[in-house]
C-alpha cells in the first residue's frame, strides 16, 4: 500500500477563473439507527471522497447570473429548470445569506462527469463545491448559517463541504473528520448505468424498519489492512432495498467481488453505484481493465478514497 496522500486542494484560481473540484462521495458503510418524525433517517456512516473522480465547477465574474453544463454526464441534467439545479440553488442561497439582493454576478460552468442519481453524491458535492467557491469569492458565513444552508440543499451536502474521510451521523449534519489515522484506500467505483431515486430506496427500506446501535469507531488505526477488515464487518442497510429496485446491483457486486484482491464489494449510499476496495493500486487498476472489457456499458473508474 502507498503512504498517506492528502487530497489535492479542492479550489484553484487560474487567470481570474476559480475552479472548484466536486469529488465523488462513497459511504464505506451506512447503518440506519432510527427515523425522525419528519421521515428522514438517522445514519451512522463513514464518508470518504474520490481523489480523482468527480465533477468540476469553473466560476468567473459576470454582469448577471449565468449557468452552463458541459461534460459526458451533462445530458441527464439538461432538462432541469435552473431553480431545481443544486449548484444554482447553492449560489443563490449563499448570496441571500450574505444579505445581498438580486442574483450573484457569476458565470458558472458545471463539468458533469459523475453519473446522476448514482449514490455517489454528485449533486451534493457540486452544491458543496459551489458553497466553498462562494466563500472564497465573497467571504465566509457564520458556521451555523453555512451548515443550515448546506443541510437545506441536501442531507449529504455538509459532509461534502469538508470532502474528506469523516464519520457522519444525524441525518448528515454531524460530521467528524478523521485525523491522521485515515490511510486512504484503493477502490473501484462502478455504476451500472441505471439511475436510482434516493427517496424510492429509503421508502422501500421502510418496510423492513429495523434499526441498529451506532458502531464503536476505531481510534488511532492507521493500518490500511486493519481498516479493510473493519469495513468488511460493516454493511450498507440500503443495499437490499436498492437491489430489489435495481437487479443489476447484484451483478455489479458479484463482478467486483470476483476480481483478484477485492476485499470488500458494497453499495454506496442509496445506489445504484457500488465500490470495491483493494489492498493496492495494481489490484484496483487491473480490476478496472477487466470490468471495462467485460461490461462496456458500465461507468467505472479506479481511485484512492481519501
Ligand atoms: O436530503 P436529500 O435531498 O439528499 O434526500 C433525499 C431523500 O432521501 C429525502 O427526501 C428522504 O426521503 C431520503 N433521506 C432520508 N434520510 C436521510 C437522507 C435522505 O430518509 N438521512
XYZ file of C-alpha atoms and ligand atoms in Angstrom:
327
model
C 0.000 0.000 0.000
C 1.124 3.560 -0.595
C 1.767 6.055 2.175
C -0.955 8.545 3.072
C -1.527 11.116 0.349
C -3.665 14.179 1.067
C -6.465 15.267 -1.261
C -5.124 17.908 -3.652
C -6.500 21.406 -2.985
C -10.179 21.484 -3.959
C -10.060 25.095 -5.161
C -7.607 26.711 -7.566
C -7.532 30.121 -9.255
C -6.291 30.481 -12.823
C -6.430 33.738 -14.800
C -9.405 35.181 -12.880
C -11.355 31.905 -13.041
C -11.952 29.874 -9.889
C -12.039 26.123 -10.323
C -13.711 24.035 -7.633
C -13.462 20.226 -7.641
C -16.508 18.187 -6.562
C -15.227 14.687 -5.740
C -17.429 11.593 -5.763
C -18.615 10.592 -2.287
C -18.610 6.959 -1.130
C -20.262 5.554 2.012
C -17.858 2.840 3.173
C -20.657 1.651 5.427
C -24.122 3.069 6.019
C -26.115 1.951 9.043
C -29.584 3.260 9.836
C -30.003 3.976 13.533
C -33.517 5.477 13.520
C -36.056 7.615 11.751
C -37.159 11.134 12.675
C -40.761 12.324 12.856
C -40.286 14.142 9.506
C -39.391 10.831 7.800
C -35.631 11.455 7.453
C -33.447 8.545 8.529
C -30.758 8.861 11.168
C -27.442 7.456 9.944
C -24.176 6.132 11.203
C -21.720 6.207 8.291
C -18.127 6.645 7.178
C -17.967 9.037 4.212
C -14.866 9.183 2.017
C -14.119 11.034 -1.226
C -12.503 10.044 -4.517
C -9.172 11.764 -5.004
C -9.543 11.997 -8.774
C -13.107 11.133 -9.832
C -15.551 13.998 -9.703
C -17.249 16.968 -11.330
C -15.686 20.417 -11.625
C -17.099 23.924 -11.421
C -15.485 26.919 -13.075
C -16.657 30.272 -11.815
C -15.858 33.722 -13.146
C -17.184 37.240 -12.515
C -20.014 38.345 -14.856
C -22.659 41.078 -15.106
C -25.504 38.732 -14.182
C -26.013 35.059 -13.264
C -25.260 32.562 -15.991
C -25.131 28.765 -15.679
C -23.987 26.207 -18.245
C -23.427 22.448 -18.312
C -20.685 20.543 -20.101
C -19.224 17.051 -19.781
C -20.161 13.461 -20.591
C -22.948 13.186 -17.974
C -24.489 16.617 -18.580
C -27.409 15.410 -20.723
C -29.011 13.822 -17.633
C -29.433 17.348 -16.205
C -30.151 19.293 -19.388
C -33.955 19.228 -18.929
C -33.737 20.594 -15.387
C -35.077 24.065 -14.506
C -32.435 26.457 -13.157
C -34.458 26.757 -9.942
C -34.055 22.972 -9.391
C -30.330 22.814 -10.053
C -28.368 22.330 -6.838
C -25.428 24.485 -7.971
C -27.662 27.430 -8.857
C -29.610 26.950 -5.615
C -26.330 26.930 -3.658
C -25.104 30.123 -5.363
C -28.402 31.975 -4.814
C -28.741 30.666 -1.255
C -25.234 31.828 -0.334
C -25.810 35.221 -1.981
C -29.004 35.790 0.016
C -27.375 34.571 3.238
C -24.790 37.319 2.706
C -27.688 39.781 2.721
C -27.264 40.654 -0.969
C -30.171 41.337 -3.347
C -30.668 40.228 -6.922
C -28.614 37.445 -8.441
C -24.964 36.528 -7.875
C -22.902 38.188 -10.666
C -21.225 34.992 -11.782
C -20.845 32.722 -14.764
C -20.739 29.115 -13.525
C -19.933 26.131 -15.722
C -20.532 22.650 -14.297
C -18.439 19.965 -15.973
C -20.578 16.905 -15.186
C -18.523 13.709 -15.147
C -20.189 11.710 -12.360
C -23.355 9.771 -13.187
C -26.538 11.412 -11.907
C -28.736 9.751 -9.221
C -25.995 7.202 -8.630
C -25.360 7.228 -4.883
C -22.027 8.991 -5.452
C -23.259 12.295 -4.041
C -22.608 14.116 -7.314
C -25.311 16.770 -6.912
C -24.453 17.255 -3.226
C -20.746 17.519 -3.999
C -21.458 20.051 -6.787
C -23.525 22.162 -4.368
C -20.780 21.967 -1.730
C -18.113 22.934 -4.297
C -20.232 25.979 -5.162
C -20.594 26.936 -1.475
C -16.807 26.657 -0.958
C -16.204 28.790 -4.047
C -18.713 31.431 -2.879
C -16.927 31.584 0.490
C -13.618 32.096 -1.325
C -15.063 34.841 -3.569
C -17.336 36.746 -1.200
C -16.181 35.840 2.321
C -17.348 33.249 4.864
C -20.743 32.845 6.520
C -21.045 32.014 10.216
C -20.555 28.244 10.724
C -24.149 27.613 11.835
C -25.529 29.595 8.877
C -23.392 27.649 6.411
C -24.427 24.314 7.974
C -28.136 25.254 7.810
C -27.811 26.300 4.157
C -25.875 23.123 3.262
C -28.405 20.864 5.013
C -31.299 22.630 3.328
C -29.725 21.794 -0.053
C -29.345 18.093 0.834
C -28.509 15.799 3.745
C -25.085 14.905 2.259
C -24.034 18.488 1.499
C -22.489 19.253 4.951
C -20.119 16.259 4.594
C -19.314 17.226 1.002
C -18.217 20.688 2.197
C -15.334 19.040 4.042
C -14.809 16.427 1.297
C -12.503 14.086 3.193
C -12.874 10.987 5.364
C -15.358 11.626 8.169
C -17.820 9.907 10.490
C -21.316 11.141 9.746
C -24.390 10.892 11.970
C -27.733 12.621 12.480
C -29.343 12.870 9.038
C -25.978 14.088 7.750
C -25.370 17.225 9.786
C -22.986 15.743 12.370
C -19.605 15.373 10.676
C -16.374 14.414 12.421
C -13.385 14.345 10.058
C -10.844 11.590 10.725
C -7.450 12.873 11.672
C -4.121 11.430 10.602
C -5.393 7.874 11.135
C -7.094 7.641 7.725
C -4.636 5.945 5.335
C -6.669 6.280 2.111
C -7.894 3.131 0.371
C -7.652 1.958 -3.245
C -11.045 1.459 -4.829
C -13.000 0.811 -7.986
C -16.324 2.627 -8.391
C -18.965 1.087 -10.650
C -22.324 2.456 -11.755
C -24.374 0.050 -13.881
C -25.727 2.952 -15.960
C -29.023 2.942 -14.044
C -30.287 5.960 -12.105
C -31.958 5.154 -8.790
C -34.123 7.604 -6.830
C -32.892 8.141 -3.245
C -36.404 8.691 -1.785
C -37.614 5.481 -3.518
C -34.815 3.438 -1.926
C -35.430 4.877 1.556
C -39.157 4.215 1.076
C -38.522 0.583 0.075
C -36.294 0.165 3.146
C -39.087 1.373 5.456
C -40.850 -1.944 5.013
C -38.017 -3.596 6.949
C -37.959 -0.928 9.684
C -35.031 -2.368 11.662
C -32.524 -0.020 13.231
C -29.119 -0.540 14.839
C -26.992 0.996 17.512
C -24.082 3.141 16.221
C -20.874 1.060 15.872
C -17.831 1.649 18.057
C -15.429 3.744 15.971
C -11.834 2.555 15.900
C -9.378 5.123 17.175
C -5.774 5.549 16.103
C -5.987 2.777 13.471
C -3.699 3.830 10.624
C -3.022 0.430 9.008
C -4.996 0.120 5.736
C -5.288 -3.668 6.093
C -6.879 -3.261 9.502
C -9.294 -0.719 8.021
C -10.207 -3.174 5.247
C -11.005 -5.847 7.866
C -13.025 -3.408 9.937
C -15.035 -2.080 6.965
C -15.719 -5.671 5.796
C -17.563 -6.272 9.099
C -19.963 -3.350 8.497
C -22.656 -3.088 5.808
C -24.971 -0.799 3.883
C -28.514 -1.022 5.277
C -29.943 0.249 1.971
C -28.291 -2.479 -0.128
C -31.167 -4.995 -0.040
C -33.840 -2.381 -0.778
C -31.782 -0.866 -3.622
C -31.070 -4.337 -5.069
C -34.789 -5.157 -5.109
C -35.469 -1.974 -7.089
C -32.466 -2.393 -9.376
C -31.427 -6.028 -10.005
C -28.226 -5.022 -11.865
C -26.708 -4.135 -8.460
C -26.374 -7.847 -7.649
C -24.459 -8.373 -10.911
C -22.135 -5.456 -10.116
C -21.412 -6.741 -6.611
C -20.731 -10.240 -7.952
C -18.415 -8.943 -10.690
C -16.495 -6.735 -8.239
C -16.260 -9.496 -5.635
C -14.584 -11.924 -8.028
C -11.761 -9.533 -9.004
C -8.334 -10.543 -7.651
C -7.574 -8.739 -4.389
C -11.071 -7.296 -3.869
C -11.584 -7.247 -0.096
C -14.985 -5.558 0.131
C -17.729 -5.108 -2.521
C -20.662 -2.952 -1.417
C -23.340 -0.461 -2.449
C -22.576 3.236 -1.898
C -25.319 5.460 -0.477
C -28.698 4.576 -1.971
C -27.043 3.215 -5.149
C -27.006 2.078 -7.770
C -23.224 2.699 -7.621
C -21.079 0.124 -5.876
C -17.443 0.118 -4.831
C -14.754 -2.490 -4.443
C -11.850 -1.998 -2.023
C -8.396 -3.340 -2.892
C -5.147 -3.745 -0.990
C -3.084 -1.962 -3.621
C -3.305 0.283 -6.644
C -2.310 -2.534 -9.030
C -5.324 -4.563 -7.891
C -7.751 -1.695 -8.479
C -6.297 -0.852 -11.892
C -6.363 -4.471 -13.084
C -9.956 -4.789 -11.921
C -10.986 -1.678 -13.878
C -9.405 -3.057 -17.062
C -11.086 -6.445 -16.644
C -14.504 -4.962 -15.811
C -14.314 -2.444 -18.656
C -13.645 -5.258 -21.140
C -16.468 -7.434 -19.817
C -19.096 -4.719 -19.124
C -18.505 -1.834 -21.549
C -21.928 -0.340 -20.695
C -20.960 0.329 -17.047
C -19.487 3.623 -15.821
C -16.386 2.810 -13.768
C -13.092 4.149 -12.507
C -10.207 3.416 -10.143
C -9.404 5.938 -7.447
C -7.999 6.471 -3.975
C -10.612 7.177 -1.325
C -9.456 9.986 0.967
O -31.542 15.391 1.531
P -31.683 14.699 0.211
O -32.368 15.557 -0.808
O -30.428 14.110 -0.290
O -32.642 13.455 0.493
C -33.435 12.869 -0.478
C -34.461 11.948 0.200
O -33.831 10.821 0.763
C -35.237 12.579 1.334
O -36.376 13.271 0.878
C -35.612 11.360 2.171
O -36.722 10.696 1.584
C -34.413 10.458 1.999
N -33.417 10.602 3.075
C -33.697 10.046 4.321
N -32.769 10.179 5.322
C -31.591 10.808 5.097
C -31.288 11.347 3.841
C -32.233 11.234 2.844
O -34.751 9.459 4.543
N -30.703 10.902 6.096
